[in-house]
PDB file of C-alpha atoms and ligand atoms in Angstrom:
ATOM      1  CA  UNK Y   1     148.374  30.449 108.475  1.00 59.00           C
ATOM      2  CA  UNK Y   2     151.334  31.298 110.675  1.00 55.00           C
ATOM      3  CA  UNK Y   3     151.369  32.377 114.284  1.00 62.00           C
ATOM      4  CA  UNK Y   4     154.356  34.345 115.468  1.00 67.00           C
ATOM      5  CA  UNK Y   5     153.077  35.405 118.864  1.00 84.00           C
ATOM      6  CA  UNK Y   6     150.980  33.732 121.523  1.00 96.00           C
ATOM      7  CA  UNK Y   7     147.260  34.448 121.419  1.00 97.00           C
ATOM      8  CA  UNK Y   8     144.952  34.631 124.403  1.00 97.00           C
ATOM      9  CA  UNK Y   9     141.393  33.695 123.466  1.00 98.00           C
ATOM     10  CA  UNK Y  10     138.635  34.108 126.033  1.00 98.00           C
ATOM     11  CA  UNK Y  11     135.468  33.372 124.099  1.00 97.00           C
ATOM     12  CA  UNK Y  12     134.190  30.141 122.631  1.00 98.00           C
ATOM     13  CA  UNK Y  13     133.208  31.460 119.215  1.00 98.00           C
ATOM     14  CA  UNK Y  14     136.666  32.870 118.593  1.00 98.00           C
ATOM     15  CA  UNK Y  15     138.362  29.627 119.692  1.00 98.00           C
ATOM     16  CA  UNK Y  16     136.127  27.564 117.408  1.00 98.00           C
ATOM     17  CA  UNK Y  17     136.882  29.907 114.509  1.00 98.00           C
ATOM     18  CA  UNK Y  18     140.600  29.735 115.169  1.00 98.00           C
ATOM     19  CA  UNK Y  19     140.549  25.927 115.169  1.00 98.00           C
ATOM     20  CA  UNK Y  20     138.383  25.713 112.039  1.00 98.00           C
ATOM     21  CA  UNK Y  21     140.764  28.029 110.196  1.00 98.00           C
ATOM     22  CA  UNK Y  22     143.769  26.009 111.359  1.00 98.00           C
ATOM     23  CA  UNK Y  23     142.180  22.772 110.165  1.00 98.00           C
ATOM     24  CA  UNK Y  24     141.298  24.306 106.806  1.00 98.00           C
ATOM     25  CA  UNK Y  25     144.924  25.356 106.459  1.00 98.00           C
ATOM     26  CA  UNK Y  26     145.911  21.705 106.990  1.00 98.00           C
ATOM     27  CA  UNK Y  27     147.432  22.250 110.440  1.00 98.00           C
ATOM     28  CA  UNK Y  28     147.246  19.659 113.208  1.00 98.00           C
ATOM     29  CA  UNK Y  29     146.137  20.826 116.658  1.00 98.00           C
ATOM     30  CA  UNK Y  30     147.651  19.565 119.899  1.00 98.00           C
ATOM     31  CA  UNK Y  31     145.769  20.344 123.097  1.00 99.00           C
ATOM     32  CA  UNK Y  32     146.729  20.469 126.782  1.00 99.00           C
ATOM     33  CA  UNK Y  33     143.761  21.131 129.081  1.00 99.00           C
ATOM     34  CA  UNK Y  34     144.655  22.581 132.511  1.00 98.00           C
ATOM     35  CA  UNK Y  35     143.176  24.421 135.456  1.00 98.00           C
ATOM     36  CA  UNK Y  36     146.120  26.827 135.517  1.00 98.00           C
ATOM     37  CA  UNK Y  37     148.483  27.598 138.398  1.00 97.00           C
ATOM     38  CA  UNK Y  38     150.997  25.926 136.159  1.00 98.00           C
ATOM     39  CA  UNK Y  39     154.076  24.016 137.273  1.00 98.00           C
ATOM     40  CA  UNK Y  40     156.702  21.742 135.718  1.00 98.00           C
ATOM     41  CA  UNK Y  41     154.152  18.898 135.454  1.00 98.00           C
ATOM     42  CA  UNK Y  42     152.074  21.002 133.071  1.00 98.00           C
ATOM     43  CA  UNK Y  43     155.247  22.161 131.320  1.00 98.00           C
ATOM     44  CA  UNK Y  44     156.213  18.555 130.559  1.00 98.00           C
ATOM     45  CA  UNK Y  45     152.886  18.097 128.743  1.00 98.00           C
ATOM     46  CA  UNK Y  46     153.447  21.321 126.789  1.00 98.00           C
ATOM     47  CA  UNK Y  47     157.005  20.363 125.825  1.00 98.00           C
ATOM     48  CA  UNK Y  48     155.851  16.990 124.533  1.00 98.00           C
ATOM     49  CA  UNK Y  49     152.808  18.547 122.864  1.00 98.00           C
ATOM     50  CA  UNK Y  50     154.964  21.078 121.053  1.00 98.00           C
ATOM     51  CA  UNK Y  51     156.706  18.204 119.248  1.00 98.00           C
ATOM     52  CA  UNK Y  52     153.525  16.345 118.293  1.00 98.00           C
ATOM     53  CA  UNK Y  53     151.834  18.763 115.919  1.00 98.00           C
ATOM     54  CA  UNK Y  54     151.624  22.188 114.300  1.00 98.00           C
ATOM     55  CA  UNK Y  55     149.542  24.253 116.701  1.00 98.00           C
ATOM     56  CA  UNK Y  56     149.723  23.955 120.473  1.00 98.00           C
ATOM     57  CA  UNK Y  57     146.622  25.034 122.374  1.00 98.00           C
ATOM     58  CA  UNK Y  58     146.455  25.085 126.162  1.00 98.00           C
ATOM     59  CA  UNK Y  59     143.246  25.763 128.058  1.00 98.00           C
ATOM     60  CA  UNK Y  60     143.188  27.329 131.498  1.00 98.00           C
ATOM     61  CA  UNK Y  61     139.792  26.793 133.074  1.00 98.00           C
ATOM     62  CA  UNK Y  62     138.949  26.086 136.690  1.00 98.00           C
ATOM     63  CA  UNK Y  63     135.927  23.928 135.986  1.00 98.00           C
ATOM     64  CA  UNK Y  64     133.214  24.601 138.574  1.00 98.00           C
ATOM     65  CA  UNK Y  65     131.206  21.422 137.871  1.00 98.00           C
ATOM     66  CA  UNK Y  66     134.032  19.080 138.883  1.00 98.00           C
ATOM     67  CA  UNK Y  67     134.191  20.504 142.417  1.00 98.00           C
ATOM     68  CA  UNK Y  68     131.866  19.238 145.150  1.00 97.00           C
ATOM     69  CA  UNK Y  69     129.898  21.753 147.253  1.00 96.00           C
ATOM     70  CA  UNK Y  70     132.389  21.466 150.120  1.00 95.00           C
ATOM     71  CA  UNK Y  71     135.482  21.496 147.904  1.00 96.00           C
ATOM     72  CA  UNK Y  72     137.947  24.237 147.035  1.00 95.00           C
ATOM     73  CA  UNK Y  73     136.515  25.808 143.832  1.00 97.00           C
ATOM     74  CA  UNK Y  74     136.558  29.357 145.194  1.00 96.00           C
ATOM     75  CA  UNK Y  75     139.971  28.929 146.802  1.00 95.00           C
ATOM     76  CA  UNK Y  76     141.658  27.088 143.919  1.00 96.00           C
ATOM     77  CA  UNK Y  77     144.859  29.026 143.123  1.00 95.00           C
ATOM     78  CA  UNK Y  78     144.650  31.277 140.062  1.00 96.00           C
ATOM     79  CA  UNK Y  79     147.543  33.235 138.577  1.00 96.00           C
ATOM     80  CA  UNK Y  80     146.891  34.002 134.907  1.00 96.00           C
ATOM     81  CA  UNK Y  81     149.845  36.340 134.507  1.00 96.00           C
ATOM     82  CA  UNK Y  82     152.350  33.749 135.687  1.00 97.00           C
ATOM     83  CA  UNK Y  83     150.597  31.059 133.639  1.00 97.00           C
ATOM     84  CA  UNK Y  84     150.832  33.124 130.452  1.00 97.00           C
ATOM     85  CA  UNK Y  85     154.569  33.565 131.018  1.00 96.00           C
ATOM     86  CA  UNK Y  86     155.038  29.803 131.434  1.00 97.00           C
ATOM     87  CA  UNK Y  87     152.903  29.183 128.350  1.00 98.00           C
ATOM     88  CA  UNK Y  88     155.030  31.546 126.307  1.00 97.00           C
ATOM     89  CA  UNK Y  89     158.287  29.942 127.449  1.00 96.00           C
ATOM     90  CA  UNK Y  90     156.863  26.595 126.335  1.00 97.00           C
ATOM     91  CA  UNK Y  91     155.922  27.938 122.910  1.00 97.00           C
ATOM     92  CA  UNK Y  92     152.168  27.647 123.295  1.00 98.00           C
ATOM     93  CA  UNK Y  93     150.370  29.175 120.294  1.00 98.00           C
ATOM     94  CA  UNK Y  94     146.981  29.768 121.891  1.00 98.00           C
ATOM     95  CA  UNK Y  95     145.858  29.988 125.501  1.00 98.00           C
ATOM     96  CA  UNK Y  96     142.110  29.394 125.746  1.00 98.00           C
ATOM     97  CA  UNK Y  97     140.732  30.900 128.967  1.00 98.00           C
ATOM     98  CA  UNK Y  98     136.934  30.894 128.792  1.00 98.00           C
ATOM     99  CA  UNK Y  99     134.513  32.281 131.364  1.00 98.00           C
ATOM    100  CA  UNK Y 100     132.520  29.847 133.501  1.00 98.00           C
ATOM    101  CA  UNK Y 101     129.348  31.780 132.578  1.00 98.00           C
ATOM    102  CA  UNK Y 102     129.935  31.108 128.909  1.00 98.00           C
ATOM    103  CA  UNK Y 103     130.872  27.439 129.411  1.00 98.00           C
ATOM    104  CA  UNK Y 104     127.823  26.844 131.616  1.00 98.00           C
ATOM    105  CA  UNK Y 105     124.988  29.206 130.762  1.00 98.00           C
ATOM    106  CA  UNK Y 106     121.885  29.156 132.950  1.00 97.00           C
ATOM    107  CA  UNK Y 107     120.038  26.418 131.136  1.00 97.00           C
ATOM    108  CA  UNK Y 108     122.999  24.031 130.757  1.00 98.00           C
ATOM    109  CA  UNK Y 109     121.801  20.467 131.392  1.00 98.00           C
ATOM    110  CA  UNK Y 110     123.990  17.849 129.694  1.00 98.00           C
ATOM    111  CA  UNK Y 111     126.580  15.568 131.290  1.00 98.00           C
ATOM    112  CA  UNK Y 112     128.866  12.731 130.326  1.00 98.00           C
ATOM    113  CA  UNK Y 113     129.367   9.877 132.728  1.00 98.00           C
ATOM    114  CA  UNK Y 114     131.823   7.037 132.238  1.00 98.00           C
ATOM    115  CA  UNK Y 115     129.804   4.763 134.413  1.00 97.00           C
ATOM    116  CA  UNK Y 116     132.002   1.884 135.552  1.00 98.00           C
ATOM    117  CA  UNK Y 117     135.404   3.532 135.867  1.00 98.00           C
ATOM    118  CA  UNK Y 118     133.786   6.206 138.003  1.00 98.00           C
ATOM    119  CA  UNK Y 119     133.094   3.726 140.815  1.00 98.00           C
ATOM    120  CA  UNK Y 120     136.631   3.478 142.156  1.00 98.00           C
ATOM    121  CA  UNK Y 121     139.277   5.547 143.978  1.00 98.00           C
ATOM    122  CA  UNK Y 122     138.593   9.304 143.708  1.00 98.00           C
ATOM    123  CA  UNK Y 123     135.198   8.612 142.117  1.00 98.00           C
ATOM    124  CA  UNK Y 124     134.023   7.282 145.493  1.00 98.00           C
ATOM    125  CA  UNK Y 125     135.485  10.104 147.610  1.00 97.00           C
ATOM    126  CA  UNK Y 126     134.424  12.829 145.190  1.00 98.00           C
ATOM    127  CA  UNK Y 127     130.903  12.083 143.899  1.00 97.00           C
ATOM    128  CA  UNK Y 128     130.205  13.876 140.623  1.00 98.00           C
ATOM    129  CA  UNK Y 129     133.847  14.832 140.110  1.00 98.00           C
ATOM    130  CA  UNK Y 130     134.543  12.715 137.044  1.00 98.00           C
ATOM    131  CA  UNK Y 131     131.173  13.552 135.524  1.00 98.00           C
ATOM    132  CA  UNK Y 132     132.305  17.188 135.672  1.00 98.00           C
ATOM    133  CA  UNK Y 133     135.711  16.306 134.241  1.00 98.00           C
ATOM    134  CA  UNK Y 134     134.366  14.213 131.347  1.00 98.00           C
ATOM    135  CA  UNK Y 135     131.775  16.857 130.510  1.00 98.00           C
ATOM    136  CA  UNK Y 136     134.247  19.735 130.415  1.00 99.00           C
ATOM    137  CA  UNK Y 137     136.815  17.755 128.440  1.00 99.00           C
ATOM    138  CA  UNK Y 138     134.154  16.798 125.885  1.00 99.00           C
ATOM    139  CA  UNK Y 139     133.141  20.464 125.601  1.00 98.00           C
ATOM    140  CA  UNK Y 140     136.762  21.560 125.239  1.00 99.00           C
ATOM    141  CA  UNK Y 141     137.370  18.902 122.573  1.00 99.00           C
ATOM    142  CA  UNK Y 142     134.341  20.192 120.639  1.00 98.00           C
ATOM    143  CA  UNK Y 143     135.562  23.769 120.859  1.00 98.00           C
ATOM    144  CA  UNK Y 144     139.307  23.252 120.278  1.00 98.00           C
ATOM    145  CA  UNK Y 145     138.960  20.298 117.870  1.00 98.00           C
ATOM    146  CA  UNK Y 146     142.344  18.766 118.721  1.00 99.00           C
ATOM    147  CA  UNK Y 147     143.971  15.920 116.838  1.00 98.00           C
ATOM    148  CA  UNK Y 148     145.987  15.019 119.924  1.00 99.00           C
ATOM    149  CA  UNK Y 149     145.357  15.775 123.612  1.00 99.00           C
ATOM    150  CA  UNK Y 150     147.819  15.254 126.457  1.00 99.00           C
ATOM    151  CA  UNK Y 151     147.012  14.199 130.017  1.00 99.00           C
ATOM    152  CA  UNK Y 152     149.225  13.408 133.016  1.00 98.00           C
ATOM    153  CA  UNK Y 153     149.436  10.042 134.775  1.00 98.00           C
ATOM    154  CA  UNK Y 154     149.311  11.986 138.048  1.00 98.00           C
ATOM    155  CA  UNK Y 155     145.525  11.852 137.575  1.00 98.00           C
ATOM    156  CA  UNK Y 156     145.553   8.206 136.549  1.00 98.00           C
ATOM    157  CA  UNK Y 157     141.827   7.532 136.928  1.00 98.00           C
ATOM    158  CA  UNK Y 158     141.032  10.723 135.008  1.00 98.00           C
ATOM    159  CA  UNK Y 159     143.285   9.521 132.194  1.00 98.00           C
ATOM    160  CA  UNK Y 160     141.484   6.146 132.004  1.00 99.00           C
ATOM    161  CA  UNK Y 161     138.101   7.885 132.043  1.00 98.00           C
ATOM    162  CA  UNK Y 162     139.039  10.289 129.243  1.00 99.00           C
ATOM    163  CA  UNK Y 163     140.426   7.436 127.136  1.00 98.00           C
ATOM    164  CA  UNK Y 164     137.209   5.459 127.651  1.00 98.00           C
ATOM    165  CA  UNK Y 165     135.033   8.452 126.808  1.00 99.00           C
ATOM    166  CA  UNK Y 166     136.993   9.031 123.595  1.00 99.00           C
ATOM    167  CA  UNK Y 167     136.658   5.368 122.666  1.00 98.00           C
ATOM    168  CA  UNK Y 168     132.979   4.976 123.593  1.00 98.00           C
ATOM    169  CA  UNK Y 169     131.858   8.219 121.941  1.00 98.00           C
ATOM    170  CA  UNK Y 170     134.073   7.774 118.845  1.00 98.00           C
ATOM    171  CA  UNK Y 171     135.816  11.080 119.404  1.00 98.00           C
ATOM    172  CA  UNK Y 172     138.449  11.816 116.792  1.00 98.00           C
ATOM    173  CA  UNK Y 173     141.259  12.569 119.261  1.00 98.00           C
ATOM    174  CA  UNK Y 174     144.407  10.650 120.154  1.00 99.00           C
ATOM    175  CA  UNK Y 175     145.025  10.734 123.907  1.00 99.00           C
ATOM    176  CA  UNK Y 176     148.696  10.800 124.902  1.00 99.00           C
ATOM    177  CA  UNK Y 177     149.710  10.253 128.528  1.00 98.00           C
ATOM    178  CA  UNK Y 178     152.754  11.633 130.299  1.00 98.00           C
ATOM    179  CA  UNK Y 179     154.621  10.466 133.439  1.00 98.00           C
ATOM    180  CA  UNK Y 180     154.346  12.184 136.832  1.00 98.00           C
ATOM    181  CA  UNK Y 181     156.770  15.049 137.410  1.00 98.00           C
ATOM    182  CA  UNK Y 182     158.006  15.307 141.004  1.00 98.00           C
ATOM    183  CA  UNK Y 183     159.772  17.817 143.211  1.00 98.00           C
ATOM    184  CA  UNK Y 184     163.413  16.996 144.046  1.00 98.00           C
ATOM    185  CA  UNK Y 185     162.327  15.157 147.223  1.00 98.00           C
ATOM    186  CA  UNK Y 186     159.682  13.098 145.401  1.00 98.00           C
ATOM    187  CA  UNK Y 187     156.455  14.996 146.133  1.00 98.00           C
ATOM    188  CA  UNK Y 188     154.289  14.884 142.993  1.00 98.00           C
ATOM    189  CA  UNK Y 189     153.881  18.386 141.605  1.00 98.00           C
ATOM    190  CA  UNK Y 190     150.371  19.735 142.040  1.00 98.00           C
ATOM    191  CA  UNK Y 191     148.696  23.125 142.051  1.00 97.00           C
ATOM    192  CA  UNK Y 192     147.267  22.133 145.439  1.00 97.00           C
ATOM    193  CA  UNK Y 193     150.778  21.921 146.930  1.00 98.00           C
ATOM    194  CA  UNK Y 194     150.420  25.721 147.151  1.00 96.00           C
ATOM    195  CA  UNK Y 195     148.001  25.222 150.047  1.00 97.00           C
ATOM    196  CA  UNK Y 196     150.602  23.473 152.227  1.00 98.00           C
ATOM    197  CA  UNK Y 197     152.349  25.318 155.051  1.00 98.00           C
ATOM    198  CA  UNK Y 198     155.898  24.370 156.015  1.00 98.00           C
ATOM    199  CA  UNK Y 199     154.961  21.521 158.357  1.00 98.00           C
ATOM    200  CA  UNK Y 200     152.386  20.181 155.919  1.00 98.00           C
ATOM    201  CA  UNK Y 201     154.872  20.320 153.045  1.00 98.00           C
ATOM    202  CA  UNK Y 202     157.234  18.131 155.064  1.00 98.00           C
ATOM    203  CA  UNK Y 203     154.387  15.788 156.062  1.00 98.00           C
ATOM    204  CA  UNK Y 204     153.229  15.512 152.423  1.00 98.00           C
ATOM    205  CA  UNK Y 205     156.310  13.502 151.613  1.00 98.00           C
ATOM    206  CA  UNK Y 206     154.703  10.486 153.314  1.00 98.00           C
ATOM    207  CA  UNK Y 207     152.684   9.797 150.132  1.00 98.00           C
ATOM    208  CA  UNK Y 208     155.787   9.179 148.058  1.00 98.00           C
ATOM    209  CA  UNK Y 209     157.577   7.401 150.915  1.00 98.00           C
ATOM    210  CA  UNK Y 210     154.648   4.987 151.163  1.00 98.00           C
ATOM    211  CA  UNK Y 211     154.592   4.420 147.392  1.00 98.00           C
ATOM    212  CA  UNK Y 212     158.321   3.694 147.385  1.00 98.00           C
ATOM    213  CA  UNK Y 213     157.842   1.238 150.246  1.00 98.00           C
ATOM    214  CA  UNK Y 214     155.184  -0.572 148.215  1.00 98.00           C
ATOM    215  CA  UNK Y 215     157.404  -0.648 145.163  1.00 98.00           C
ATOM    216  CA  UNK Y 216     160.341  -1.902 147.182  1.00 98.00           C
ATOM    217  CA  UNK Y 217     158.301  -4.748 148.716  1.00 98.00           C
ATOM    218  CA  UNK Y 218     157.005  -5.762 145.281  1.00 98.00           C
ATOM    219  CA  UNK Y 219     160.505  -5.828 143.834  1.00 96.00           C
ATOM    220  CA  UNK Y 220     161.600  -7.932 146.804  1.00 97.00           C
ATOM    221  CA  UNK Y 221     159.052 -10.587 145.907  1.00 97.00           C
ATOM    222  CA  UNK Y 222     155.997  -9.600 147.978  1.00 98.00           C
ATOM    223  CA  UNK Y 223     152.891 -10.073 145.844  1.00 97.00           C
ATOM    224  CA  UNK Y 224     150.201 -10.115 148.559  1.00 98.00           C
ATOM    225  CA  UNK Y 225     148.407  -6.797 148.180  1.00 98.00           C
ATOM    226  CA  UNK Y 226     147.185  -6.668 151.803  1.00 98.00           C
ATOM    227  CA  UNK Y 227     150.733  -7.077 153.130  1.00 98.00           C
ATOM    228  CA  UNK Y 228     151.931  -4.168 150.997  1.00 98.00           C
ATOM    229  CA  UNK Y 229     148.924  -1.978 151.788  1.00 98.00           C
ATOM    230  CA  UNK Y 230     149.340  -2.498 155.541  1.00 98.00           C
ATOM    231  CA  UNK Y 231     152.979  -1.343 155.494  1.00 98.00           C
ATOM    232  CA  UNK Y 232     152.037   1.667 153.407  1.00 98.00           C
ATOM    233  CA  UNK Y 233     149.177   2.534 155.746  1.00 98.00           C
ATOM    234  CA  UNK Y 234     151.582   2.338 158.718  1.00 98.00           C
ATOM    235  CA  UNK Y 235     153.829   4.921 157.054  1.00 98.00           C
ATOM    236  CA  UNK Y 236     150.963   7.367 156.463  1.00 98.00           C
ATOM    237  CA  UNK Y 237     149.457   6.808 159.901  1.00 98.00           C
ATOM    238  CA  UNK Y 238     152.803   7.549 161.550  1.00 98.00           C
ATOM    239  CA  UNK Y 239     152.455  11.093 160.217  1.00 98.00           C
ATOM    240  CA  UNK Y 240     150.218  13.116 162.581  1.00 98.00           C
ATOM    241  CA  UNK Y 241     149.183  15.653 159.918  1.00 98.00           C
ATOM    242  CA  UNK Y 242     148.112  12.953 157.463  1.00 98.00           C
ATOM    243  CA  UNK Y 243     144.788  11.174 157.104  1.00 98.00           C
ATOM    244  CA  UNK Y 244     144.295   8.330 154.601  1.00 98.00           C
ATOM    245  CA  UNK Y 245     141.389   8.640 152.172  1.00 98.00           C
ATOM    246  CA  UNK Y 246     142.321   5.475 150.264  1.00 98.00           C
ATOM    247  CA  UNK Y 247     145.331   3.295 149.469  1.00 98.00           C
ATOM    248  CA  UNK Y 248     144.689   0.763 146.725  1.00 98.00           C
ATOM    249  CA  UNK Y 249     146.429  -1.823 144.612  1.00 98.00           C
ATOM    250  CA  UNK Y 250     144.406  -2.307 141.476  1.00 98.00           C
ATOM    251  CA  UNK Y 251     144.234  -3.514 137.905  1.00 98.00           C
ATOM    252  CA  UNK Y 252     145.812  -0.863 135.646  1.00 98.00           C
ATOM    253  CA  UNK Y 253     142.904  -0.946 133.172  1.00 98.00           C
ATOM    254  CA  UNK Y 254     139.748  -1.734 135.167  1.00 98.00           C
ATOM    255  CA  UNK Y 255     140.811  -0.335 138.573  1.00 98.00           C
ATOM    256  CA  UNK Y 256     139.443  -3.471 140.275  1.00 98.00           C
ATOM    257  CA  UNK Y 257     141.231  -4.349 143.524  1.00 98.00           C
ATOM    258  CA  UNK Y 258     143.949  -6.973 143.222  1.00 98.00           C
ATOM    259  CA  UNK Y 259     144.581  -9.527 145.958  1.00 98.00           C
ATOM    260  CA  UNK Y 260     147.817 -10.669 144.436  1.00 98.00           C
ATOM    261  CA  UNK Y 261     150.028  -8.791 142.001  1.00 97.00           C
ATOM    262  CA  UNK Y 262     150.891 -10.923 138.989  1.00 94.00           C
ATOM    263  CA  UNK Y 263     153.062  -8.702 136.823  1.00 93.00           C
ATOM    264  CA  UNK Y 264     151.456  -5.264 136.785  1.00 97.00           C
ATOM    265  CA  UNK Y 265     149.431  -3.119 139.164  1.00 98.00           C
ATOM    266  CA  UNK Y 266     148.484   0.451 139.923  1.00 98.00           C
ATOM    267  CA  UNK Y 267     149.438   1.539 143.410  1.00 98.00           C
ATOM    268  CA  UNK Y 268     147.322   4.615 144.129  1.00 98.00           C
ATOM    269  CA  UNK Y 269     146.566   6.712 147.168  1.00 98.00           C
ATOM    270  CA  UNK Y 270     144.766   9.815 148.331  1.00 98.00           C
ATOM    271  CA  UNK Y 271     145.745  11.411 151.624  1.00 98.00           C
ATOM    272  CA  UNK Y 272     144.621  14.543 153.374  1.00 98.00           C
ATOM    273  CA  UNK Y 273     147.461  16.643 154.722  1.00 98.00           C
ATOM    274  CA  UNK Y 274     145.759  19.093 157.032  1.00 97.00           C
ATOM    275  CA  UNK Y 275     142.872  20.330 154.876  1.00 96.00           C
ATOM    276  CA  UNK Y 276     144.586  19.594 151.564  1.00 98.00           C
ATOM    277  CA  UNK Y 277     143.734  16.391 149.716  1.00 98.00           C
ATOM    278  CA  UNK Y 278     146.675  15.056 147.687  1.00 98.00           C
ATOM    279  CA  UNK Y 279     146.804  12.105 145.289  1.00 98.00           C
ATOM    280  CA  UNK Y 280     149.718  10.133 143.896  1.00 98.00           C
ATOM    281  CA  UNK Y 281     150.406   6.766 142.267  1.00 99.00           C
ATOM    282  CA  UNK Y 282     152.993   4.501 140.733  1.00 98.00           C
ATOM    283  CA  UNK Y 283     152.777   1.535 138.401  1.00 98.00           C
ATOM    284  CA  UNK Y 284     154.314  -1.675 139.679  1.00 97.00           C
ATOM    285  CA  UNK Y 285     155.617  -3.793 136.860  1.00 97.00           C
ATOM    286  CA  UNK Y 286     157.824  -6.818 136.292  1.00 89.00           C
ATOM    287  CA  UNK Y 287     158.131  -5.977 132.609  1.00 79.00           C
TER     288      UNK Y 287
HETATM  289  P1  AMP B 301     145.305  20.270 136.326  1.00 69.30           P
HETATM  290  O1  AMP B 301     145.700  21.670 136.007  1.00 69.30           O
HETATM  291  O2  AMP B 301     145.628  19.842 137.726  1.00 69.30           O
HETATM  292  O3  AMP B 301     143.886  19.958 135.913  1.00 69.30           O
HETATM  293  O4  AMP B 301     146.218  19.355 135.408  1.00 69.30           O
HETATM  294  C1  AMP B 301     146.257  19.512 134.013  1.00 69.30           C
HETATM  295  C2  AMP B 301     147.003  18.339 133.418  1.00 69.30           C
HETATM  296  O5  AMP B 301     148.329  18.293 133.944  1.00 69.30           O
HETATM  297  C3  AMP B 301     146.356  16.987 133.758  1.00 69.30           C
HETATM  298  O6  AMP B 301     146.407  16.153 132.614  1.00 69.30           O
HETATM  299  C4  AMP B 301     147.229  16.476 134.870  1.00 69.30           C
HETATM  300  O7  AMP B 301     147.240  15.071 134.973  1.00 69.30           O
HETATM  301  C5  AMP B 301     148.588  17.009 134.461  1.00 69.30           C
HETATM  302  N1  AMP B 301     149.476  17.080 135.623  1.00 69.30           N
HETATM  303  C6  AMP B 301     149.231  17.702 136.802  1.00 69.30           C
HETATM  304  N2  AMP B 301     150.258  17.512 137.664  1.00 69.30           N
HETATM  305  C7  AMP B 301     151.169  16.755 137.006  1.00 69.30           C
HETATM  306  C8  AMP B 301     152.450  16.202 137.358  1.00 69.30           C
HETATM  307  N3  AMP B 301     153.005  16.397 138.543  1.00 69.30           N
HETATM  308  N4  AMP B 301     153.101  15.491 136.421  1.00 69.30           N
HETATM  309  C9  AMP B 301     152.550  15.271 135.195  1.00 69.30           C
HETATM  310  N5  AMP B 301     151.362  15.755 134.817  1.00 69.30           N
HETATM  311  C10 AMP B 301     150.674  16.482 135.704  1.00 69.30           C
END
C-alpha cells in the first residue's frame, strides 16, 4: 500500500481497518498522540516519528476524561484547520480525529490506573488526570496499533506513566521520548500558552528562570534539595502573577522526593500564571 496524500480519519472502525491493512502490507506504524493546537513541540515529535517507520499517524483528540470538573476542557484551544496544515508540512500520513461520543459511548466504564506513579506531582493536583490519560492512550494504541509511539519530556510524569503501563500490560509498543522544545526566551511550548495575555506571557518566564537557577546551583556544587527549592520558590514568589502549585526535586524513575542530589534528579514545577496552570522540568545530571 502507498499513501501519496494525507488522510483524515474520524471514525474508529476506519482507523482500525487502515492500521490492519498497513500491518498486513508489512508496514510499521509510528504514532504521535496529541490534543491538537499544534506547535513546534508537537512538530519535533512528528519529525522524529517520520524517520522511525513507514506510516506516521497523529491523533488529535481533546480527551474529556483527563480534565477535572473545574478544568479547561470546554475552553481548550482547538484549531483543526491549522493543525492539518502543520501535519501536512510534517509529512503525516494519517490524522486520526475521533469524536468524544464515539470514544466514550454512554455505557463506557473501564479505566487504567498506574497506581504508584500517579501519587506524585500533577497526580496530586489533578486527581483522575492520569487515569484519563492512561485510558485514552491505551484505547488509541488498540485502535492505531502502533509499533512506536512518541511522547514529549515536557509531560515527564505522563511519559513515565505511559512507559509503566506499556510494561505492566505487555503492550507491543516501543515508547520513544523527545526533549522539551522552548520558545526563544526559554518558555516551554504549550497549547496552554495561548491563554496568556501580554503581562502573563512575560510573567510565565519565571518557570524557566527558576529551573535555570536550580540547574546553576547544582552545577556549582549545591546538592541539598531544600536549598535549591527555596531559591527557586523565591524566584516564582517574586512574580506577582505567579502562584506555585509544586516545585520538586525527585528521583527520575520513581518520582520520590530527594533530599540530596547524588548524580541525577528531575527538577519539576507547576505554576499558575493568572488562571493558566503551566508545567515545566529539567533533568539535573552529572553524567
Ligand atoms: P498535548 O497535545 O499537549 O497532549 O501533547 C502531545 C504530545 O506533545 C505529548 O507527548 C507532549 O509531551 C508533547 N509536547 C507538548 N509540548 C511539548 C514541548 N514543548 N516539547 C516537546 N514535546 C511537547
